[in-house]
Protein backbone atom coordinates (compact mmCIF):
# COMPACT_ATOMS: atom_id res chain seq x y z
CA UNK A 1 0.00 0.00 0.00
CA UNK A 2 1.15 3.55 -0.66
CA UNK A 3 1.97 5.79 2.28
CA UNK A 4 -1.06 7.88 1.40
CA UNK A 5 -3.34 4.86 1.32
CA UNK A 6 -2.12 3.75 4.72
CA UNK A 7 -2.43 7.29 6.04
CA UNK A 8 -6.13 7.47 5.04
CA UNK A 9 -6.76 4.02 6.47
CA UNK A 10 -5.21 4.98 9.83
CA UNK A 11 -6.97 8.36 9.80
CA UNK A 12 -10.36 6.67 9.36
CA UNK A 13 -9.66 4.11 12.10
CA UNK A 14 -8.47 6.87 14.42
CA UNK A 15 -11.70 8.84 13.93
CA UNK A 16 -13.62 5.66 14.74
CA UNK A 17 -11.63 4.88 17.91
CA UNK A 18 -11.67 8.48 19.14
CA UNK A 19 -15.43 8.45 18.58
CA UNK A 20 -15.81 5.31 20.69
CA UNK A 21 -13.75 6.89 23.48
CA UNK A 22 -15.74 10.13 23.30
CA UNK A 23 -19.09 8.29 23.41
CA UNK A 24 -17.93 6.09 26.29
CA UNK A 25 -16.78 9.18 28.22
CA UNK A 26 -20.06 10.93 27.59
CA UNK A 27 -22.05 7.91 28.77
CA UNK A 28 -19.92 7.81 31.92
CA UNK A 29 -20.26 11.54 32.56
CA UNK A 30 -16.55 12.06 32.01
CA UNK A 31 -14.71 14.58 29.84
CA UNK A 32 -13.15 13.03 26.69
CA UNK A 33 -9.84 14.64 27.61
CA UNK A 34 -9.61 12.43 30.70
CA UNK A 35 -8.73 9.37 28.61
CA UNK A 36 -5.45 9.04 26.72
CA UNK A 37 -5.31 6.78 23.69
CA UNK A 38 -2.20 4.59 23.60
CA UNK A 39 -1.85 3.22 20.05
CA UNK A 40 -0.43 -0.31 20.33
CA UNK A 41 1.87 -0.55 17.31
CA UNK A 42 3.41 -3.99 18.00
CA UNK A 43 4.05 -5.98 14.77
CA UNK A 44 3.49 -2.79 12.73
CA UNK A 45 6.35 -0.78 11.23
CA UNK A 46 7.89 2.50 12.38
CA UNK A 47 6.26 4.16 9.35
CA UNK A 48 2.87 3.58 11.02
CA UNK A 49 4.12 5.27 14.19
CA UNK A 50 5.21 8.24 12.09
CA UNK A 51 1.82 8.41 10.32
CA UNK A 52 -0.10 8.11 13.61
CA UNK A 53 2.03 10.82 15.22
CA UNK A 54 1.27 13.02 12.22
CA UNK A 55 -2.45 12.37 12.81
CA UNK A 56 -2.16 13.58 16.40
CA UNK A 57 -1.53 10.36 18.33
CA UNK A 58 0.68 11.27 21.30
CA UNK A 59 1.28 7.88 22.92
CA UNK A 60 2.26 4.49 21.50
CA UNK A 61 2.64 1.07 23.14
CA UNK A 62 4.99 -1.84 22.43
CA UNK A 63 5.41 -5.20 24.15
CA UNK A 64 8.82 -6.51 23.03
CA UNK A 65 12.12 -4.73 23.51
CA UNK A 66 13.78 -6.32 20.45
CA UNK A 67 11.06 -4.81 18.30
CA UNK A 68 10.49 -1.54 20.14
CA UNK A 69 14.10 -0.34 20.47
CA UNK A 70 14.85 -0.11 16.73
CA UNK A 71 11.30 1.09 15.97
CA UNK A 72 11.60 4.00 18.41
CA UNK A 73 14.98 4.93 16.90
CA UNK A 74 13.60 4.78 13.36
CA UNK A 75 10.52 6.84 14.25
CA UNK A 76 12.67 9.42 16.02
CA UNK A 77 14.96 9.69 12.99
CA UNK A 78 11.86 10.37 10.89
CA UNK A 79 10.83 13.17 13.25
CA UNK A 80 8.19 11.36 15.35
CA UNK A 81 8.69 11.48 19.11
CA UNK A 82 5.53 10.14 20.77
CA UNK A 83 5.55 8.95 24.38
CA UNK A 84 6.57 5.27 24.32
CA UNK A 85 4.78 2.90 26.72
CA UNK A 86 6.31 -0.50 27.34
CA UNK A 87 3.35 -2.84 27.97
CA UNK A 88 4.80 -6.37 27.76
CA UNK A 89 6.42 -8.80 30.13
CA UNK A 90 9.91 -7.51 30.76
CA UNK A 91 13.02 -9.41 31.76
CA UNK A 92 15.35 -7.61 34.12
CA UNK A 93 18.25 -7.88 31.68
CA UNK A 94 16.26 -5.71 29.22
CA UNK A 95 15.83 -2.84 31.67
CA UNK A 96 18.91 -0.97 30.37
CA UNK A 97 17.60 -1.05 26.83
CA UNK A 98 14.00 -0.12 27.67
CA UNK A 99 14.89 2.96 29.75
CA UNK A 100 16.65 4.45 26.70
CA UNK A 101 13.42 4.95 24.74
CA UNK A 102 10.46 4.31 27.04
CA UNK A 103 8.67 7.11 28.85
CA UNK A 104 6.38 4.74 30.73
CA UNK A 105 6.75 1.08 31.71
CA UNK A 106 3.23 -0.25 32.39
CA UNK A 107 4.12 -3.84 33.16
CA UNK A 108 6.08 -3.76 36.43
CA UNK A 109 5.06 -6.65 38.65
CA UNK A 110 7.97 -7.38 41.00
CA UNK A 111 10.26 -5.55 43.38
CA UNK A 112 13.23 -7.05 41.54
CA UNK A 113 12.10 -5.61 38.21
CA UNK A 114 11.36 -2.25 39.84
CA UNK A 115 14.87 -2.20 41.32
CA UNK A 116 16.47 -3.11 37.98
CA UNK A 117 14.55 -0.30 36.26
CA UNK A 118 15.46 2.13 39.06
CA UNK A 119 19.16 1.38 38.58
CA UNK A 120 18.93 1.55 34.79
CA UNK A 121 16.99 4.83 34.88
CA UNK A 122 19.57 6.66 36.98
CA UNK A 123 20.97 9.48 34.88
CA UNK A 124 17.82 9.97 32.83
CA UNK A 125 16.82 13.62 32.58
CA UNK A 126 13.38 12.87 34.04
CA UNK A 127 12.12 9.95 36.07
CA UNK A 128 10.74 6.90 34.27
CA UNK A 129 6.99 6.59 34.84
CA UNK A 130 5.91 3.21 36.20
CA UNK A 131 2.51 1.54 36.29
CA UNK A 132 2.09 -1.59 38.37
CA UNK A 133 0.53 -4.41 36.36
CA UNK A 134 -2.15 -6.19 38.36
CA UNK A 135 -3.25 -9.77 37.75
CA UNK A 136 -7.03 -9.45 38.04
CA UNK A 137 -7.77 -13.15 38.49
CA UNK A 138 -4.72 -13.91 40.64
CA UNK A 139 -3.16 -16.09 37.93
CA UNK A 140 0.34 -14.64 37.45
CA UNK A 141 0.95 -16.59 34.21
CA UNK A 142 0.45 -13.56 31.97
CA UNK A 143 2.21 -11.16 34.33
CA UNK A 144 0.88 -8.91 37.06
CA UNK A 145 1.10 -8.71 40.82
CA UNK A 146 -1.25 -10.67 43.03
CA UNK A 147 -2.41 -9.91 46.57
CA UNK A 148 -0.26 -7.72 48.79
CA UNK A 149 2.54 -7.56 46.22
CA UNK A 150 0.74 -4.52 44.80
CA UNK A 151 1.65 -2.55 47.93
CA UNK A 152 5.20 -3.93 48.16
CA UNK A 153 6.01 -3.14 44.51
CA UNK A 154 4.35 0.30 44.69
CA UNK A 155 6.36 1.26 47.75
CA UNK A 156 9.55 0.12 46.05
CA UNK A 157 8.81 2.23 42.96
CA UNK A 158 7.79 5.26 45.02
CA UNK A 159 11.02 5.15 47.01
CA UNK A 160 13.26 5.28 43.90
CA UNK A 161 14.37 8.76 42.80
CA UNK A 162 14.74 7.67 39.18
CA UNK A 163 11.15 6.33 39.00
CA UNK A 164 7.74 7.95 39.33
CA UNK A 165 4.78 5.83 40.40
CA UNK A 166 1.99 6.60 37.93
CA UNK A 167 -0.72 4.07 38.81
CA UNK A 168 -1.96 0.65 37.75
CA UNK A 169 -2.45 -1.37 34.57
CA UNK A 170 -4.37 -4.56 33.83
CA UNK A 171 -5.67 -6.79 31.07
CA UNK A 172 -9.16 -8.19 31.68
CA UNK A 173 -8.99 -12.01 31.91
CA UNK A 174 -10.65 -13.60 28.85
CA UNK A 175 -13.14 -15.52 30.97
CA UNK A 176 -14.26 -12.53 33.06
CA UNK A 177 -16.89 -9.94 32.22
CA UNK A 178 -14.80 -6.81 31.52
CA UNK A 179 -17.02 -4.70 33.81
CA UNK A 180 -16.24 -6.94 36.77
CA UNK A 181 -12.50 -6.92 35.99
CA UNK A 182 -12.28 -3.14 35.62
CA UNK A 183 -14.44 -2.49 38.67
CA UNK A 184 -11.99 -4.55 40.72
CA UNK A 185 -9.05 -2.63 39.20
CA UNK A 186 -10.65 0.69 40.08
CA UNK A 187 -11.04 -0.46 43.70
CA UNK A 188 -7.32 -1.26 43.87
CA UNK A 189 -6.48 2.08 42.26
CA UNK A 190 -8.54 3.92 44.89
CA UNK A 191 -6.64 2.17 47.66
CA UNK A 192 -3.28 2.90 45.99
CA UNK A 193 -4.10 6.61 45.64
CA UNK A 194 -4.73 6.81 49.39
CA UNK A 195 -1.05 6.10 50.09
CA UNK A 196 0.36 7.53 46.81
CA UNK A 197 -1.88 10.49 45.87
CA UNK A 198 -0.28 11.17 42.48
CA UNK A 199 -0.54 7.55 41.28
CA UNK A 200 -3.88 8.17 39.57
CA UNK A 201 -3.37 6.44 36.20
CA UNK A 202 -5.53 3.43 35.34
CA UNK A 203 -4.43 1.77 32.10
CA UNK A 204 -7.25 -0.57 31.14
CA UNK A 205 -9.21 -1.42 28.05
CA UNK A 206 -8.20 -2.75 24.65
CA UNK A 207 -10.00 -2.87 21.29
CA UNK A 208 -12.73 -5.21 22.56
CA UNK A 209 -13.49 -3.69 25.94
CA UNK A 210 -12.55 0.00 25.97
CA UNK A 211 -16.13 1.08 26.76
CA UNK A 212 -16.21 -0.99 29.97
CA UNK A 213 -12.78 0.35 30.95
CA UNK A 214 -13.84 3.97 30.47
CA UNK A 215 -17.00 3.27 32.49
CA UNK A 216 -14.76 2.18 35.37
CA UNK A 217 -12.35 5.09 35.36
CA UNK A 218 -9.64 4.16 32.83
CA UNK A 219 -7.29 7.07 32.17
CA UNK A 220 -5.45 5.20 29.39
CA UNK A 221 -6.80 2.74 26.83
CA UNK A 222 -4.37 0.58 24.85
CA UNK A 223 -5.72 0.05 21.34
CA UNK A 224 -4.06 -2.11 18.68
CA UNK A 225 -6.43 -4.05 16.41
CA UNK A 226 -9.17 -1.40 16.07
CA UNK A 227 -6.59 1.16 15.01
CA UNK A 228 -3.96 -0.70 13.00
CA UNK A 229 -5.77 -3.87 11.92
CA UNK A 230 -5.55 -7.55 12.78
CA UNK A 231 -2.10 -8.73 13.77
CA UNK A 232 -0.44 -11.91 12.56
CA UNK A 233 -2.04 -14.72 14.60
CA UNK A 234 1.31 -15.94 15.86
CA UNK A 235 1.71 -12.73 17.86
C1 LIG B 1 -1.58 -6.17 22.25
C2 LIG B 1 -1.96 -5.51 23.52
C3 LIG B 1 -2.99 -4.55 23.56
C4 LIG B 1 -3.82 -4.17 22.34
O1 LIG B 1 -4.79 -5.15 22.11
P1 LIG B 1 -5.88 -5.01 20.95
O2 LIG B 1 -6.91 -6.02 21.33
O3 LIG B 1 -5.21 -5.31 19.67
O4 LIG B 1 -6.41 -3.63 21.00
C5 LIG B 1 -3.27 -3.95 24.77
N1 LIG B 1 -2.58 -4.26 25.90
C6 LIG B 1 -1.59 -5.18 25.90
C7 LIG B 1 -0.88 -5.48 27.18
C8 LIG B 1 -1.25 -5.83 24.72
O5 LIG B 1 -0.26 -6.75 24.73
CSV table of C-alpha atoms and ligand atoms in Angstrom, one decimal:
chain,number,residue,atom,x,y,z
A,1,UNK,CA,0.0,0.0,0.0
A,2,UNK,CA,1.1,3.5,-0.7
A,3,UNK,CA,2.0,5.8,2.3
A,4,UNK,CA,-1.1,7.9,1.4
A,5,UNK,CA,-3.3,4.9,1.3
A,6,UNK,CA,-2.1,3.7,4.7
A,7,UNK,CA,-2.4,7.3,6.0
A,8,UNK,CA,-6.1,7.5,5.0
A,9,UNK,CA,-6.8,4.0,6.5
A,10,UNK,CA,-5.2,5.0,9.8
A,11,UNK,CA,-7.0,8.4,9.8
A,12,UNK,CA,-10.4,6.7,9.4
A,13,UNK,CA,-9.7,4.1,12.1
A,14,UNK,CA,-8.5,6.9,14.4
A,15,UNK,CA,-11.7,8.8,13.9
A,16,UNK,CA,-13.6,5.7,14.7
A,17,UNK,CA,-11.6,4.9,17.9
A,18,UNK,CA,-11.7,8.5,19.1
A,19,UNK,CA,-15.4,8.5,18.6
A,20,UNK,CA,-15.8,5.3,20.7
A,21,UNK,CA,-13.7,6.9,23.5
A,22,UNK,CA,-15.7,10.1,23.3
A,23,UNK,CA,-19.1,8.3,23.4
A,24,UNK,CA,-17.9,6.1,26.3
A,25,UNK,CA,-16.8,9.2,28.2
A,26,UNK,CA,-20.1,10.9,27.6
A,27,UNK,CA,-22.0,7.9,28.8
A,28,UNK,CA,-19.9,7.8,31.9
A,29,UNK,CA,-20.3,11.5,32.6
A,30,UNK,CA,-16.6,12.1,32.0
A,31,UNK,CA,-14.7,14.6,29.8
A,32,UNK,CA,-13.2,13.0,26.7
A,33,UNK,CA,-9.8,14.6,27.6
A,34,UNK,CA,-9.6,12.4,30.7
A,35,UNK,CA,-8.7,9.4,28.6
A,36,UNK,CA,-5.5,9.0,26.7
A,37,UNK,CA,-5.3,6.8,23.7
A,38,UNK,CA,-2.2,4.6,23.6
A,39,UNK,CA,-1.8,3.2,20.1
A,40,UNK,CA,-0.4,-0.3,20.3
A,41,UNK,CA,1.9,-0.5,17.3
A,42,UNK,CA,3.4,-4.0,18.0
A,43,UNK,CA,4.0,-6.0,14.8
A,44,UNK,CA,3.5,-2.8,12.7
A,45,UNK,CA,6.4,-0.8,11.2
A,46,UNK,CA,7.9,2.5,12.4
A,47,UNK,CA,6.3,4.2,9.4
A,48,UNK,CA,2.9,3.6,11.0
A,49,UNK,CA,4.1,5.3,14.2
A,50,UNK,CA,5.2,8.2,12.1
A,51,UNK,CA,1.8,8.4,10.3
A,52,UNK,CA,-0.1,8.1,13.6
A,53,UNK,CA,2.0,10.8,15.2
A,54,UNK,CA,1.3,13.0,12.2
A,55,UNK,CA,-2.5,12.4,12.8
A,56,UNK,CA,-2.2,13.6,16.4
A,57,UNK,CA,-1.5,10.4,18.3
A,58,UNK,CA,0.7,11.3,21.3
A,59,UNK,CA,1.3,7.9,22.9
A,60,UNK,CA,2.3,4.5,21.5
A,61,UNK,CA,2.6,1.1,23.1
A,62,UNK,CA,5.0,-1.8,22.4
A,63,UNK,CA,5.4,-5.2,24.1
A,64,UNK,CA,8.8,-6.5,23.0
A,65,UNK,CA,12.1,-4.7,23.5
A,66,UNK,CA,13.8,-6.3,20.4
A,67,UNK,CA,11.1,-4.8,18.3
A,68,UNK,CA,10.5,-1.5,20.1
A,69,UNK,CA,14.1,-0.3,20.5
A,70,UNK,CA,14.8,-0.1,16.7
A,71,UNK,CA,11.3,1.1,16.0
A,72,UNK,CA,11.6,4.0,18.4
A,73,UNK,CA,15.0,4.9,16.9
A,74,UNK,CA,13.6,4.8,13.4
A,75,UNK,CA,10.5,6.8,14.2
A,76,UNK,CA,12.7,9.4,16.0
A,77,UNK,CA,15.0,9.7,13.0
A,78,UNK,CA,11.9,10.4,10.9
A,79,UNK,CA,10.8,13.2,13.3
A,80,UNK,CA,8.2,11.4,15.3
A,81,UNK,CA,8.7,11.5,19.1
A,82,UNK,CA,5.5,10.1,20.8
A,83,UNK,CA,5.5,9.0,24.4
A,84,UNK,CA,6.6,5.3,24.3
A,85,UNK,CA,4.8,2.9,26.7
A,86,UNK,CA,6.3,-0.5,27.3
A,87,UNK,CA,3.4,-2.8,28.0
A,88,UNK,CA,4.8,-6.4,27.8
A,89,UNK,CA,6.4,-8.8,30.1
A,90,UNK,CA,9.9,-7.5,30.8
A,91,UNK,CA,13.0,-9.4,31.8
A,92,UNK,CA,15.3,-7.6,34.1
A,93,UNK,CA,18.2,-7.9,31.7
A,94,UNK,CA,16.3,-5.7,29.2
A,95,UNK,CA,15.8,-2.8,31.7
A,96,UNK,CA,18.9,-1.0,30.4
A,97,UNK,CA,17.6,-1.0,26.8
A,98,UNK,CA,14.0,-0.1,27.7
A,99,UNK,CA,14.9,3.0,29.8
A,100,UNK,CA,16.6,4.5,26.7
A,101,UNK,CA,13.4,5.0,24.7
A,102,UNK,CA,10.5,4.3,27.0
A,103,UNK,CA,8.7,7.1,28.8
A,104,UNK,CA,6.4,4.7,30.7
A,105,UNK,CA,6.7,1.1,31.7
A,106,UNK,CA,3.2,-0.3,32.4
A,107,UNK,CA,4.1,-3.8,33.2
A,108,UNK,CA,6.1,-3.8,36.4
A,109,UNK,CA,5.1,-6.6,38.7
A,110,UNK,CA,8.0,-7.4,41.0
A,111,UNK,CA,10.3,-5.5,43.4
A,112,UNK,CA,13.2,-7.0,41.5
A,113,UNK,CA,12.1,-5.6,38.2
A,114,UNK,CA,11.4,-2.2,39.8
A,115,UNK,CA,14.9,-2.2,41.3
A,116,UNK,CA,16.5,-3.1,38.0
A,117,UNK,CA,14.6,-0.3,36.3
A,118,UNK,CA,15.5,2.1,39.1
A,119,UNK,CA,19.2,1.4,38.6
A,120,UNK,CA,18.9,1.6,34.8
A,121,UNK,CA,17.0,4.8,34.9
A,122,UNK,CA,19.6,6.7,37.0
A,123,UNK,CA,21.0,9.5,34.9
A,124,UNK,CA,17.8,10.0,32.8
A,125,UNK,CA,16.8,13.6,32.6
A,126,UNK,CA,13.4,12.9,34.0
A,127,UNK,CA,12.1,9.9,36.1
A,128,UNK,CA,10.7,6.9,34.3
A,129,UNK,CA,7.0,6.6,34.8
A,130,UNK,CA,5.9,3.2,36.2
A,131,UNK,CA,2.5,1.5,36.3
A,132,UNK,CA,2.1,-1.6,38.4
A,133,UNK,CA,0.5,-4.4,36.4
A,134,UNK,CA,-2.1,-6.2,38.4
A,135,UNK,CA,-3.2,-9.8,37.7
A,136,UNK,CA,-7.0,-9.5,38.0
A,137,UNK,CA,-7.8,-13.2,38.5
A,138,UNK,CA,-4.7,-13.9,40.6
A,139,UNK,CA,-3.2,-16.1,37.9
A,140,UNK,CA,0.3,-14.6,37.4
A,141,UNK,CA,1.0,-16.6,34.2
A,142,UNK,CA,0.5,-13.6,32.0
A,143,UNK,CA,2.2,-11.2,34.3
A,144,UNK,CA,0.9,-8.9,37.1
A,145,UNK,CA,1.1,-8.7,40.8
A,146,UNK,CA,-1.3,-10.7,43.0
A,147,UNK,CA,-2.4,-9.9,46.6
A,148,UNK,CA,-0.3,-7.7,48.8
A,149,UNK,CA,2.5,-7.6,46.2
A,150,UNK,CA,0.7,-4.5,44.8
A,151,UNK,CA,1.7,-2.6,47.9
A,152,UNK,CA,5.2,-3.9,48.2
A,153,UNK,CA,6.0,-3.1,44.5
A,154,UNK,CA,4.3,0.3,44.7
A,155,UNK,CA,6.4,1.3,47.8
A,156,UNK,CA,9.6,0.1,46.1
A,157,UNK,CA,8.8,2.2,43.0
A,158,UNK,CA,7.8,5.3,45.0
A,159,UNK,CA,11.0,5.1,47.0
A,160,UNK,CA,13.3,5.3,43.9
A,161,UNK,CA,14.4,8.8,42.8
A,162,UNK,CA,14.7,7.7,39.2
A,163,UNK,CA,11.2,6.3,39.0
A,164,UNK,CA,7.7,8.0,39.3
A,165,UNK,CA,4.8,5.8,40.4
A,166,UNK,CA,2.0,6.6,37.9
A,167,UNK,CA,-0.7,4.1,38.8
A,168,UNK,CA,-2.0,0.6,37.7
A,169,UNK,CA,-2.4,-1.4,34.6
A,170,UNK,CA,-4.4,-4.6,33.8
A,171,UNK,CA,-5.7,-6.8,31.1
A,172,UNK,CA,-9.2,-8.2,31.7
A,173,UNK,CA,-9.0,-12.0,31.9
A,174,UNK,CA,-10.6,-13.6,28.9
A,175,UNK,CA,-13.1,-15.5,31.0
A,176,UNK,CA,-14.3,-12.5,33.1
A,177,UNK,CA,-16.9,-9.9,32.2
A,178,UNK,CA,-14.8,-6.8,31.5
A,179,UNK,CA,-17.0,-4.7,33.8
A,180,UNK,CA,-16.2,-6.9,36.8
A,181,UNK,CA,-12.5,-6.9,36.0
A,182,UNK,CA,-12.3,-3.1,35.6
A,183,UNK,CA,-14.4,-2.5,38.7
A,184,UNK,CA,-12.0,-4.5,40.7
A,185,UNK,CA,-9.1,-2.6,39.2
A,186,UNK,CA,-10.6,0.7,40.1
A,187,UNK,CA,-11.0,-0.5,43.7
A,188,UNK,CA,-7.3,-1.3,43.9
A,189,UNK,CA,-6.5,2.1,42.3
A,190,UNK,CA,-8.5,3.9,44.9
A,191,UNK,CA,-6.6,2.2,47.7
A,192,UNK,CA,-3.3,2.9,46.0
A,193,UNK,CA,-4.1,6.6,45.6
A,194,UNK,CA,-4.7,6.8,49.4
A,195,UNK,CA,-1.1,6.1,50.1
A,196,UNK,CA,0.4,7.5,46.8
A,197,UNK,CA,-1.9,10.5,45.9
A,198,UNK,CA,-0.3,11.2,42.5
A,199,UNK,CA,-0.5,7.6,41.3
A,200,UNK,CA,-3.9,8.2,39.6
A,201,UNK,CA,-3.4,6.4,36.2
A,202,UNK,CA,-5.5,3.4,35.3
A,203,UNK,CA,-4.4,1.8,32.1
A,204,UNK,CA,-7.2,-0.6,31.1
A,205,UNK,CA,-9.2,-1.4,28.1
A,206,UNK,CA,-8.2,-2.7,24.7
A,207,UNK,CA,-10.0,-2.9,21.3
A,208,UNK,CA,-12.7,-5.2,22.6
A,209,UNK,CA,-13.5,-3.7,25.9
A,210,UNK,CA,-12.5,0.0,26.0
A,211,UNK,CA,-16.1,1.1,26.8
A,212,UNK,CA,-16.2,-1.0,30.0
A,213,UNK,CA,-12.8,0.3,30.9
A,214,UNK,CA,-13.8,4.0,30.5
A,215,UNK,CA,-17.0,3.3,32.5
A,216,UNK,CA,-14.8,2.2,35.4
A,217,UNK,CA,-12.4,5.1,35.4
A,218,UNK,CA,-9.6,4.2,32.8
A,219,UNK,CA,-7.3,7.1,32.2
A,220,UNK,CA,-5.4,5.2,29.4
A,221,UNK,CA,-6.8,2.7,26.8
A,222,UNK,CA,-4.4,0.6,24.8
A,223,UNK,CA,-5.7,0.0,21.3
A,224,UNK,CA,-4.1,-2.1,18.7
A,225,UNK,CA,-6.4,-4.0,16.4
A,226,UNK,CA,-9.2,-1.4,16.1
A,227,UNK,CA,-6.6,1.2,15.0
A,228,UNK,CA,-4.0,-0.7,13.0
A,229,UNK,CA,-5.8,-3.9,11.9
A,230,UNK,CA,-5.5,-7.6,12.8
A,231,UNK,CA,-2.1,-8.7,13.8
A,232,UNK,CA,-0.4,-11.9,12.6
A,233,UNK,CA,-2.0,-14.7,14.6
A,234,UNK,CA,1.3,-15.9,15.9
A,235,UNK,CA,1.7,-12.7,17.9
B,1,LIG,C1,-1.6,-6.2,22.3
B,1,LIG,C2,-2.0,-5.5,23.5
B,1,LIG,C3,-3.0,-4.6,23.6
B,1,LIG,C4,-3.8,-4.2,22.3
B,1,LIG,O1,-4.8,-5.2,22.1
B,1,LIG,P1,-5.9,-5.0,21.0
B,1,LIG,O2,-6.9,-6.0,21.3
B,1,LIG,O3,-5.2,-5.3,19.7
B,1,LIG,O4,-6.4,-3.6,21.0
B,1,LIG,C5,-3.3,-3.9,24.8
B,1,LIG,N1,-2.6,-4.3,25.9
B,1,LIG,C6,-1.6,-5.2,25.9
B,1,LIG,C7,-0.9,-5.5,27.2
B,1,LIG,C8,-1.2,-5.8,24.7
B,1,LIG,O5,-0.3,-6.7,24.7
